[in-house]
Structure formats: structure tokens, C-alpha cells
Coordinates of N, CA and C in Angstrom, one line a residue:
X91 N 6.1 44.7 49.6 CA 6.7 45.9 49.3 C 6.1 46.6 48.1
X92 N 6.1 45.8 47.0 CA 5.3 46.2 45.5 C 3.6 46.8 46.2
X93 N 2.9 45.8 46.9 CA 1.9 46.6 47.7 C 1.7 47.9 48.3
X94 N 2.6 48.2 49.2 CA 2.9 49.8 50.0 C 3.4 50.3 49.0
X95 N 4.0 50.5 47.5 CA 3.6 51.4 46.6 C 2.6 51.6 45.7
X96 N 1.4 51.1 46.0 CA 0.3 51.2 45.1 C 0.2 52.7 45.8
X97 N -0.6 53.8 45.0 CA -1.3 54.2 45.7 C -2.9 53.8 45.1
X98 N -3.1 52.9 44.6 CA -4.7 52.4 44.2 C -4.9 51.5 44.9
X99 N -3.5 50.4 45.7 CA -4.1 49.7 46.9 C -4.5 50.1 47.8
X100 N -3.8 51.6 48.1 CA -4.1 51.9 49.8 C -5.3 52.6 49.8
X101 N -5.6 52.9 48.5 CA -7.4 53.5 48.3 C -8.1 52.6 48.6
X102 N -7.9 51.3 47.8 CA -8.8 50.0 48.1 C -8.7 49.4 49.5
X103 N -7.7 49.6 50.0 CA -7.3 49.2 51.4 C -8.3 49.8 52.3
X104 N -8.4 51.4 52.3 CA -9.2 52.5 52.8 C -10.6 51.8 52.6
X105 N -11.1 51.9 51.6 CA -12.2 51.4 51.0 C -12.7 50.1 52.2
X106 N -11.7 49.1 52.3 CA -12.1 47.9 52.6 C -12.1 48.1 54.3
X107 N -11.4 49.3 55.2 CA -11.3 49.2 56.5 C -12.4 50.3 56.5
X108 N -12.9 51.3 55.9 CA -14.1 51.7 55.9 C -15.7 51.2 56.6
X109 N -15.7 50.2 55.3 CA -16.5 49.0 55.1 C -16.6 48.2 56.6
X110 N -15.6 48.2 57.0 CA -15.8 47.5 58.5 C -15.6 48.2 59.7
X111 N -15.6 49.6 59.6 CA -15.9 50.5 60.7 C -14.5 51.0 61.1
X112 N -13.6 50.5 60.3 CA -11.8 51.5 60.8 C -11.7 52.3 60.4
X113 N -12.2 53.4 60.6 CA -12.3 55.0 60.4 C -10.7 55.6 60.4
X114 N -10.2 55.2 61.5 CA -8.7 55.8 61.4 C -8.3 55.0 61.0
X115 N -8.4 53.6 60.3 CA -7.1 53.0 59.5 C -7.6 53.4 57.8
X116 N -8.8 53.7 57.5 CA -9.2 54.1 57.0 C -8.2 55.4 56.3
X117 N -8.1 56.5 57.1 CA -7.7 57.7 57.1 C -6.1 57.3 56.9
X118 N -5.3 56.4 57.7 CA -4.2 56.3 57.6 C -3.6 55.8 56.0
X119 N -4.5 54.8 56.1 CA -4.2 54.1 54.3 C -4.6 55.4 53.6
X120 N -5.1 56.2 53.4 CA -5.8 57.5 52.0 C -4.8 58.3 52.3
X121 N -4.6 58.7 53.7 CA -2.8 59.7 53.8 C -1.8 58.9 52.7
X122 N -1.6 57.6 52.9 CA -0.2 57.0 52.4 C -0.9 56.9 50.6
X123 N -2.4 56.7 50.1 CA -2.4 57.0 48.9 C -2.1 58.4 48.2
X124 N -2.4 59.6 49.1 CA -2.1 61.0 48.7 C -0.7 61.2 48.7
X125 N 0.2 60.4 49.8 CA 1.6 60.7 49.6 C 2.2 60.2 48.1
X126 N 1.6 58.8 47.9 CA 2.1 58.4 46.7 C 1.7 58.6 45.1
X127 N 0.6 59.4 45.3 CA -0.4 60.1 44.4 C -0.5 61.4 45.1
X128 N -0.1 62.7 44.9 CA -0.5 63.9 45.6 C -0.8 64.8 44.7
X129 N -1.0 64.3 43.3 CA -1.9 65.1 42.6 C -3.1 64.1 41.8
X130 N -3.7 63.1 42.3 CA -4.5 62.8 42.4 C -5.8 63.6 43.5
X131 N -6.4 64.3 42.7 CA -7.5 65.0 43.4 C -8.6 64.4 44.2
X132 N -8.8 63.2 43.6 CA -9.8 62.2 43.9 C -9.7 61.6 45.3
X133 N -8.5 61.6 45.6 CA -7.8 60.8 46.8 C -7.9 62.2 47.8
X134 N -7.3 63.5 47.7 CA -7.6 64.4 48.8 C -9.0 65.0 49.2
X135 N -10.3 64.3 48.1 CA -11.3 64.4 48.6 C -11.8 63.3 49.5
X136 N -11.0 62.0 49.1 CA -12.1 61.0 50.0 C -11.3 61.1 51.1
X137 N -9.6 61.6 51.5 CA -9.1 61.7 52.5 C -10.0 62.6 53.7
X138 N -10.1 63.6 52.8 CA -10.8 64.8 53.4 C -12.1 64.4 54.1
X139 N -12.6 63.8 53.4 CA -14.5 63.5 53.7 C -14.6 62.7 55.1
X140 N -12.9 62.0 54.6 CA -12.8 61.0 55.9 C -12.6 61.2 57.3
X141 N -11.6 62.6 57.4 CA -11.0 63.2 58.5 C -12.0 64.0 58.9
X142 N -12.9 64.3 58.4 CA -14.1 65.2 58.5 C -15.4 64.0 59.4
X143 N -14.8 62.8 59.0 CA -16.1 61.9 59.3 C -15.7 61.2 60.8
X144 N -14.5 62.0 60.9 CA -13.7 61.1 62.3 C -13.4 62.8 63.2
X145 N -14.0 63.7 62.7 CA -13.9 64.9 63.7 C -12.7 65.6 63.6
X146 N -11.8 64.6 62.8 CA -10.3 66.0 62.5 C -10.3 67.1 61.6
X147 N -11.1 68.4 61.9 CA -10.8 69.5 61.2 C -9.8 69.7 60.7
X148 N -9.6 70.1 61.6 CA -8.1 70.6 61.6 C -7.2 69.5 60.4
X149 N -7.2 68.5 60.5 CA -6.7 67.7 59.4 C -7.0 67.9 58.3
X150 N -8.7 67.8 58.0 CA -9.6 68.1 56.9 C -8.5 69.2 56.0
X151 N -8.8 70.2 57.2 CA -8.6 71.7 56.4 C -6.9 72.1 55.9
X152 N -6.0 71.2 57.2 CA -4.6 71.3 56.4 C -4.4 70.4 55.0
X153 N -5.6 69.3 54.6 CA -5.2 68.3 53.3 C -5.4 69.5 52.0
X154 N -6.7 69.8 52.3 CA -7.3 70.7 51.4 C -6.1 72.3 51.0
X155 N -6.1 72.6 52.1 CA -5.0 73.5 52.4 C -3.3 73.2 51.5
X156 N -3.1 72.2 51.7 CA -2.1 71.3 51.0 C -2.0 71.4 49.7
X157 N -3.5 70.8 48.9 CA -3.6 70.8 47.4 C -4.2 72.1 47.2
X158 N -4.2 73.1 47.7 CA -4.4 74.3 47.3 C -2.7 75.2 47.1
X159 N -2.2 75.2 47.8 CA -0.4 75.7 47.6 C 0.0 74.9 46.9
X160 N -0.3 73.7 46.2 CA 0.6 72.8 45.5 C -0.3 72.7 44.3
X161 N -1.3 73.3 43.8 CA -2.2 73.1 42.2 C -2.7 75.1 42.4
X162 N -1.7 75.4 42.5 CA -2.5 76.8 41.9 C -3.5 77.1 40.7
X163 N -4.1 77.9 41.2 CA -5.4 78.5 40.1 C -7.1 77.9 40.7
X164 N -7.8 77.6 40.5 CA -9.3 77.6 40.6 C -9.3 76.6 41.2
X165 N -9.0 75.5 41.0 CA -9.4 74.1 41.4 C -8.9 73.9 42.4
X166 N -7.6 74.4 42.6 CA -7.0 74.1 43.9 C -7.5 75.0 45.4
X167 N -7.8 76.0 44.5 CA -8.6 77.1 45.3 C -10.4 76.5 46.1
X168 N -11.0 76.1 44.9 CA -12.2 75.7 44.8 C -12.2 74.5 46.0
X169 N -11.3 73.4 46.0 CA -11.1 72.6 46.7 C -10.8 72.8 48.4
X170 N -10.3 73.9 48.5 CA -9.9 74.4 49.5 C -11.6 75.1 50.5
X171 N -11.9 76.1 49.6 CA -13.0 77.0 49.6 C -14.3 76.1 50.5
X172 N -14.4 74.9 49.7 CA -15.4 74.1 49.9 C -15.3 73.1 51.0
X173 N -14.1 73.2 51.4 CA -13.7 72.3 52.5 C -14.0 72.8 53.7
X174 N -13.4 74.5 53.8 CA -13.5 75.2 54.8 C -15.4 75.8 55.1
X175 N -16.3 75.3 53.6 CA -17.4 75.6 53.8 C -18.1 74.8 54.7
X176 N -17.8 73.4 54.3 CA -18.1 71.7 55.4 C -18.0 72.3 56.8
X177 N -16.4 72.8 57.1 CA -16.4 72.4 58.2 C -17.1 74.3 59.1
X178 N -17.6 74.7 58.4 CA -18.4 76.0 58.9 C -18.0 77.1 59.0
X179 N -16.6 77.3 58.0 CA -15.4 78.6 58.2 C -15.7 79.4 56.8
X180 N -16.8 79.7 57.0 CA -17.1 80.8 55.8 C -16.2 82.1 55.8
X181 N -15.6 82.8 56.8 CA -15.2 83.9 56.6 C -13.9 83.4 56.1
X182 N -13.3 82.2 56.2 CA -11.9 81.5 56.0 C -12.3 81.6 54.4
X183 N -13.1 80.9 54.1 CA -13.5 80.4 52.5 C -13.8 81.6 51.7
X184 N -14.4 82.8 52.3 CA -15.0 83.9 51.9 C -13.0 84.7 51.4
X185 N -11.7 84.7 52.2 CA -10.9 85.0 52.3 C -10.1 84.2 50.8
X186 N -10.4 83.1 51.0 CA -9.1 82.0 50.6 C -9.6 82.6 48.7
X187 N -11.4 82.6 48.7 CA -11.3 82.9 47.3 C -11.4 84.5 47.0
X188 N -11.2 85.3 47.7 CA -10.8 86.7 47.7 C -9.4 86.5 46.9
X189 N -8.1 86.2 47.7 CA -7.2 86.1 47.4 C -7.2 85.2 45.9
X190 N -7.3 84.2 45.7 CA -7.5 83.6 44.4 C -8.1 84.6 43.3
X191 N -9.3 85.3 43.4 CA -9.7 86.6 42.5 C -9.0 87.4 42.2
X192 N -8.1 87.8 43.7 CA -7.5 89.0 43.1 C -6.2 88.4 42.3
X193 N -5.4 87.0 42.5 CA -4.5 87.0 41.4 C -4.9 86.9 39.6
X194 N -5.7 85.8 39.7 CA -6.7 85.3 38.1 C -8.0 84.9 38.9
X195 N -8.7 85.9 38.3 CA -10.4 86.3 38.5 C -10.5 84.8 37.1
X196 N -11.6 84.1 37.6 CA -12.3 83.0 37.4 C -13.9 83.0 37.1
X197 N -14.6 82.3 36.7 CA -16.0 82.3 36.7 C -16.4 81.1 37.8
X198 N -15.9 80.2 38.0 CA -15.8 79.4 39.3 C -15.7 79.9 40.5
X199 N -14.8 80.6 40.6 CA -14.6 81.2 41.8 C -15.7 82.4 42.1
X200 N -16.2 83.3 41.0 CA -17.2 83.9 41.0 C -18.5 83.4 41.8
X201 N -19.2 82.2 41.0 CA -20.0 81.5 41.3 C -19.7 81.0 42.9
X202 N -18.5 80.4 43.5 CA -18.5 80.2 44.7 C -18.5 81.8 45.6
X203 N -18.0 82.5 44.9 CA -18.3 83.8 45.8 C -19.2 83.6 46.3
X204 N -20.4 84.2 45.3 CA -21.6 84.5 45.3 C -22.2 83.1 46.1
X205 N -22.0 82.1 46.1 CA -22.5 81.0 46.9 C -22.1 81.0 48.5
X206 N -20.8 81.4 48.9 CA -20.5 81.5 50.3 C -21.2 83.0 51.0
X207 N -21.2 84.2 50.1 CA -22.0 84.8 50.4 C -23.3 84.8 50.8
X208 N -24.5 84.6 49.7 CA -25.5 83.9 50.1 C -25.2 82.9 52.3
X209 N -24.9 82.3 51.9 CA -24.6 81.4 52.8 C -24.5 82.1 54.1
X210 N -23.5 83.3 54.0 CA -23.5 84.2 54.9 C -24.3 85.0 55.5
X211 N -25.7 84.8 54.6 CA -26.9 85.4 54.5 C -26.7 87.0 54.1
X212 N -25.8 87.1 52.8 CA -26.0 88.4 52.2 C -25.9 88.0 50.9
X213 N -27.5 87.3 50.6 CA -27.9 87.2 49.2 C -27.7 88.4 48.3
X214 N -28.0 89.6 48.4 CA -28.0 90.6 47.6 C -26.6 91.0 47.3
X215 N -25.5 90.8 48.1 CA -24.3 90.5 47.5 C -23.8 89.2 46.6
X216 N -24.2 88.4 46.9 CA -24.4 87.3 46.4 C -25.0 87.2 44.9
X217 N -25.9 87.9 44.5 CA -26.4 88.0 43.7 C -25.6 89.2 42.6
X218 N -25.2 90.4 43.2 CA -24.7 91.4 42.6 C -23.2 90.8 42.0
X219 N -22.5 89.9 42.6 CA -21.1 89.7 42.5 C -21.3 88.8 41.3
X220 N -22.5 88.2 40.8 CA -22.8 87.0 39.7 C -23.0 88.1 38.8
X221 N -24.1 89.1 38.7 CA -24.6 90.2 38.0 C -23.0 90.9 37.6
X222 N -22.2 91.3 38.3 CA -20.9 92.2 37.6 C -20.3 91.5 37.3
X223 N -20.1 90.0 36.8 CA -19.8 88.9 36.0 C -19.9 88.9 34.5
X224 N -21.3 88.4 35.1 CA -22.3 88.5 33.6 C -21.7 90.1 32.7
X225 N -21.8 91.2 33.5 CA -21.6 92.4 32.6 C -20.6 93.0 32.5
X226 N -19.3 91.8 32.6 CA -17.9 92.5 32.3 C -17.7 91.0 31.3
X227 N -18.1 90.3 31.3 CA -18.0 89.4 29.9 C -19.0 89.2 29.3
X228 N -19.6 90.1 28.7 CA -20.5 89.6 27.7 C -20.0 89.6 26.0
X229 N -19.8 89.1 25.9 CA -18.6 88.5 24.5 C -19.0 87.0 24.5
X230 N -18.9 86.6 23.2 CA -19.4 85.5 22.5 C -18.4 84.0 23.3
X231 N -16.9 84.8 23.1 CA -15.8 84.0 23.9 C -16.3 83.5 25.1
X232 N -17.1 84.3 26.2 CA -17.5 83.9 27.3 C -18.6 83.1 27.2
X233 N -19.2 82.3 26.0 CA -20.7 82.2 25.9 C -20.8 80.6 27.1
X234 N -20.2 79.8 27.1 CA -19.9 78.9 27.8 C -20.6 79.4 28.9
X235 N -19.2 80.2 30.0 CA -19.3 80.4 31.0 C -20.4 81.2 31.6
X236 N -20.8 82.5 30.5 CA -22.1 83.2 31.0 C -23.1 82.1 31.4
X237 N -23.1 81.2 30.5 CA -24.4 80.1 30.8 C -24.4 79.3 32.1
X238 N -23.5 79.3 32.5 CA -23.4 78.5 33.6 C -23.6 79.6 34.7
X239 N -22.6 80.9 34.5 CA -22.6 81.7 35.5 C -24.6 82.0 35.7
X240 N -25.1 82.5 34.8 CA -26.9 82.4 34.8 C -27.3 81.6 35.2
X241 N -26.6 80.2 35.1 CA -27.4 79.4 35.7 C -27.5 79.0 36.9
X242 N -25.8 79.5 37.6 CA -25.9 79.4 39.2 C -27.3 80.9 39.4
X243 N -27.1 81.7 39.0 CA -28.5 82.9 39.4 C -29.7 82.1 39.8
X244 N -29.9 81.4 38.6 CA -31.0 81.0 38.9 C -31.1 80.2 39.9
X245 N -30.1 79.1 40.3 CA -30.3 78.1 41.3 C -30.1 78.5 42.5
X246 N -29.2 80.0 42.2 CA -28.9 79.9 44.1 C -29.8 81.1 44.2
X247 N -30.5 81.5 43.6 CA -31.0 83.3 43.8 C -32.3 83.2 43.0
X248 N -32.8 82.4 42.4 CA -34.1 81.8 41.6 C -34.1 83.1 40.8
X249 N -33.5 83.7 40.2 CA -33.4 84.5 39.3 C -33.2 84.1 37.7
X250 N -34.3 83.9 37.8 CA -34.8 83.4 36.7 C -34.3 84.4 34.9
X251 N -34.7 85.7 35.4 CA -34.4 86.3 34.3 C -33.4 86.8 34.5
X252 N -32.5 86.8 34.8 CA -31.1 86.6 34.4 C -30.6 85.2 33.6
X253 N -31.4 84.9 33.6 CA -30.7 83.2 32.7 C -31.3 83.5 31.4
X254 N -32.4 83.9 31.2 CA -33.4 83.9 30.4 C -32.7 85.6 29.5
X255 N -32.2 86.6 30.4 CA -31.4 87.4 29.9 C -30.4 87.0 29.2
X256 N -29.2 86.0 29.5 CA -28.5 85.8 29.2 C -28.4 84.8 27.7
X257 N -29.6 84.4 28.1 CA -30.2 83.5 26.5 C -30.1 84.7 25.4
X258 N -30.6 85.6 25.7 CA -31.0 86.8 25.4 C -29.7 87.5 24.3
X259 N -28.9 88.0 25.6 CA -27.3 88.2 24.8 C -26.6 87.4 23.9
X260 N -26.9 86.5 23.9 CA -25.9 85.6 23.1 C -27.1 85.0 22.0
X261 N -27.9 85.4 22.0 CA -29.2 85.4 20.6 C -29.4 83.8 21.0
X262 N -29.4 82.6 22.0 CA -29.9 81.2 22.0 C -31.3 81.1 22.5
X263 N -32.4 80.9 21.2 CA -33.5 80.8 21.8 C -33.2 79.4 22.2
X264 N -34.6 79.4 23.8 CA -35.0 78.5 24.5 C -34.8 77.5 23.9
X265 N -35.9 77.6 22.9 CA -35.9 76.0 22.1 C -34.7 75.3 21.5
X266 N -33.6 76.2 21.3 CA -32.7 76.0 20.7 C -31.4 74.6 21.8
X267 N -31.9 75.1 23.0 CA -30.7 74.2 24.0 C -31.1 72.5 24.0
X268 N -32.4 72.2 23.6 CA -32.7 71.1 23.5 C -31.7 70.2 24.5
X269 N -30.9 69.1 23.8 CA -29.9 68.3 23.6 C -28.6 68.6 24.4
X270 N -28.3 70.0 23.5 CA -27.0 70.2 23.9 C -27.1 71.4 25.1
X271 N -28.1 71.5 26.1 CA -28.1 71.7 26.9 C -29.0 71.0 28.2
X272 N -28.7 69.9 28.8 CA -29.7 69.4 29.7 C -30.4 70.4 31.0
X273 N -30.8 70.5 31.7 CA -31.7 70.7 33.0 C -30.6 71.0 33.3
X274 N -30.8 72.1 34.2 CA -29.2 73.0 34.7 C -29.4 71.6 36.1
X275 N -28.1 71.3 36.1 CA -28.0 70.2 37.5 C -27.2 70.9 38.3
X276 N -26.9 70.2 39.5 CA -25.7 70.7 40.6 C -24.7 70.0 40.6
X277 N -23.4 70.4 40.6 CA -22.3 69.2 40.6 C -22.0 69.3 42.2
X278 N -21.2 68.5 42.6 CA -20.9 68.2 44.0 C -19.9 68.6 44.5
X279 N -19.1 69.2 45.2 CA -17.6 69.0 46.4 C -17.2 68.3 47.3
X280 N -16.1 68.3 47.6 CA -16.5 67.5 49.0 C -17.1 68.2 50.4
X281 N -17.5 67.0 50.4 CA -18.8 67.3 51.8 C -20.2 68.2 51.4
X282 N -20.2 67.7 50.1 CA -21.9 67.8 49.5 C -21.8 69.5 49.0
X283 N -20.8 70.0 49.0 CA -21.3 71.8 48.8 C -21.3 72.0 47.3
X284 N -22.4 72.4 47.1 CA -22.1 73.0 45.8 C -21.6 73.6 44.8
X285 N -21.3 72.9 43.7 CA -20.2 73.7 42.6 C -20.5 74.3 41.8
X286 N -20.1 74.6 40.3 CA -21.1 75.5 39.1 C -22.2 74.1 39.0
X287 N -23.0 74.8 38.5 CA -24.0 74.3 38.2 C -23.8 74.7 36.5
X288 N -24.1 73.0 36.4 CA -23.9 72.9 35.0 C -24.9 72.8 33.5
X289 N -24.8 73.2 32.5 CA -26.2 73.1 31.8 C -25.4 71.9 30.9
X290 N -24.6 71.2 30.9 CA -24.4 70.6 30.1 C -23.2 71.1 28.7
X291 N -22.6 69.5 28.0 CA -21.7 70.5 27.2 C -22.0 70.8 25.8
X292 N -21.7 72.0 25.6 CA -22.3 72.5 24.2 C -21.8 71.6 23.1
X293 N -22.2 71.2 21.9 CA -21.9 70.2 21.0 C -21.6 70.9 20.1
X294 N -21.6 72.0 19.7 CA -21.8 73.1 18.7 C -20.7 74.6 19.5
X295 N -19.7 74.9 18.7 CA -18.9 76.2 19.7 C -20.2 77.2 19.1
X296 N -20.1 78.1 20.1 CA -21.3 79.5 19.6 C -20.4 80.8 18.8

């Protein structure tokens, strides 16, 4: 009994029927961890990755769907967005972060704009929707986000000088990010889709 309320057993449980090819007992144990943890985020991505790995869309997209009406704002959004990217429903994902923009506009959600767009093969939208970002916050308060938002430019649109612009605005020469800024990397979603791309965290507020 003390067991079927873990929800960190039935992750390890998941884990361990995985490992031996039980795909759907797999899936069954990570359902009964999200019930018992449903705001554990960690658990509705490996659910997700799972029902995706055993062909249930449709399941995929209602978990995601799930922690998006139950964690309002970005992340819940974000999580949803990238789910529906996996499973190949861009105009779904292109909608779900429409709606999310128009309640609280995000720099996350920006960035995935501009990424599902691209995707949809209308880079030049894609690019423009990062660009009227960048030039409705340029304020010191944004200096974070502009960085990162520049930095998806460059990674998804190789637009280099927009990054280099944006050094620009905020007066940080090059030399200056050393340390406190590493190699712009990619962070991950579920089912490998790309998130902000991050330069690292500033050690110093600007």
C-alpha cells in the first residue's frame, strides 16, 4: 500500500519495465506517478515521450494538454506547444502559443513562435516576430531576455548581427561575456524540440 503511493516508485517502476521492453506497463506506472504528482513536470514529460514511443498521440497530446489548463502561463504553454511540435501539429502549436501571447506576451513564447514558424517554412516570419521583440523591449530590465531572444536569431536564422546588435544596445562588449556568458547552447523539450537557447546565467545584474 505505502508503495502505490510513491509517486517516485512508480517512476522507478516505469524506469525498470522500460528497461525490459514493457512499453505499456511502462506508460501505466508514469500515468499513476502524474496522478500522484500532477505538478511534477518531469513526470508529464517522460509520460509523454512514452505514449509517443508506443504510438498514442492522441494520449501524448491530451497529458500535455492537461499540464497546460492546470499550470497557466509559459511553461505550461511551452510544454504543450512542443508536444504538438513532436507529434507534427504545427498549426495546433502555432494556435495554442497565439492564444498564450495574446493573454501575457512572453519572450519564451516569442522564441517558440518564431521557431514553429520557421518550421513551417516561413522563416522571414520567423525572423521578423524575434526582430519586433527585440524592438519593443529594449530597456536595460529586458537585458537578460534580449540575450537570449538574439541568441535564438542567431541559432535559428544565423543572424548573426542581431546578436551582435544587441551586444550593442545594452553597451556589453564581446570580450566582456567571458565566464558569465558560455557558447549560446540549446536546451531541450520533450521529444528533442528546441527551447530558448541559452547563453548562460549572468553573475553580475546589468
Amino acid at each position: 500500500q505505502k508503495y502505490q503511493r510513491s509517486s517516485v516508485a512508480e517512476a522507478l517502476l516505469a524506469s525498470s519495465l522500460l528497461a525490459s521492453n514493457d512499453k505499456k506497463g511502462a506508460v501505466a506506472a508514469m500515468q499513476r506517478a502524474v496522478k500522484l504528482s500532477p505538478d511534477v513536470e518531469q513526470y508529464r514529460r517522460v509520460l509523454i515521450n512514452l505514449q509517443m514511443n508506443i504510438g498514442d498521440k492522441d494520449g501524448a497530446a491530451a497529458t500535455a494538454r492537461d499540464w497546460a489548463n492546470s499550470h497557466h502561463g509559459p511553461d505550461g504553454t511551452m510544454l504543450l506547444a512542443a508536444t504538438l511540435i513532436s507529434l507534427n501539429r504545427l498549426p495546433d502549436a502555432a494556435t495554442a502559443i497565439a492564444k498564450a501571447q495574446a493573454v501575457r506576451p512572453d519572450w519564451q513564447l516569442t522564441v517558440m513562435e518564431s521557431h514553429i514558424a520557421t518550421l513551417r517554412g516561413d522563416g522571414s516570419h520567423g525572423l521578423f516576430v524575434l526582430k519586433n521583440w527585440l524592438a519593443d523591449h529594449a530597456t536595460e530590465s529586458f537585458a537578460d531576455q534580449r540575450l537570449e531572444v538574439a541568441a535564438d536569431a542567431r541559432a535559428i536564422h544565423c543572424e548573426r548581427r542581431i546578436f551582435h546588435a544587441t551586444l550593442g544596445v545594452l553597451q556589453i562588449p564581446i570580450a566582456q561575456l567571458g565566464d558569465r556568458h558560455a557558447t549560446a547552447r540549446r536546451g531541450f523539450v520533450a521529444g528533442g524540440i528546441p527551447a530558448a537557447l541559452r547563453l548562460g546565467e549572468l553573475q553580475a545584474r546589468l
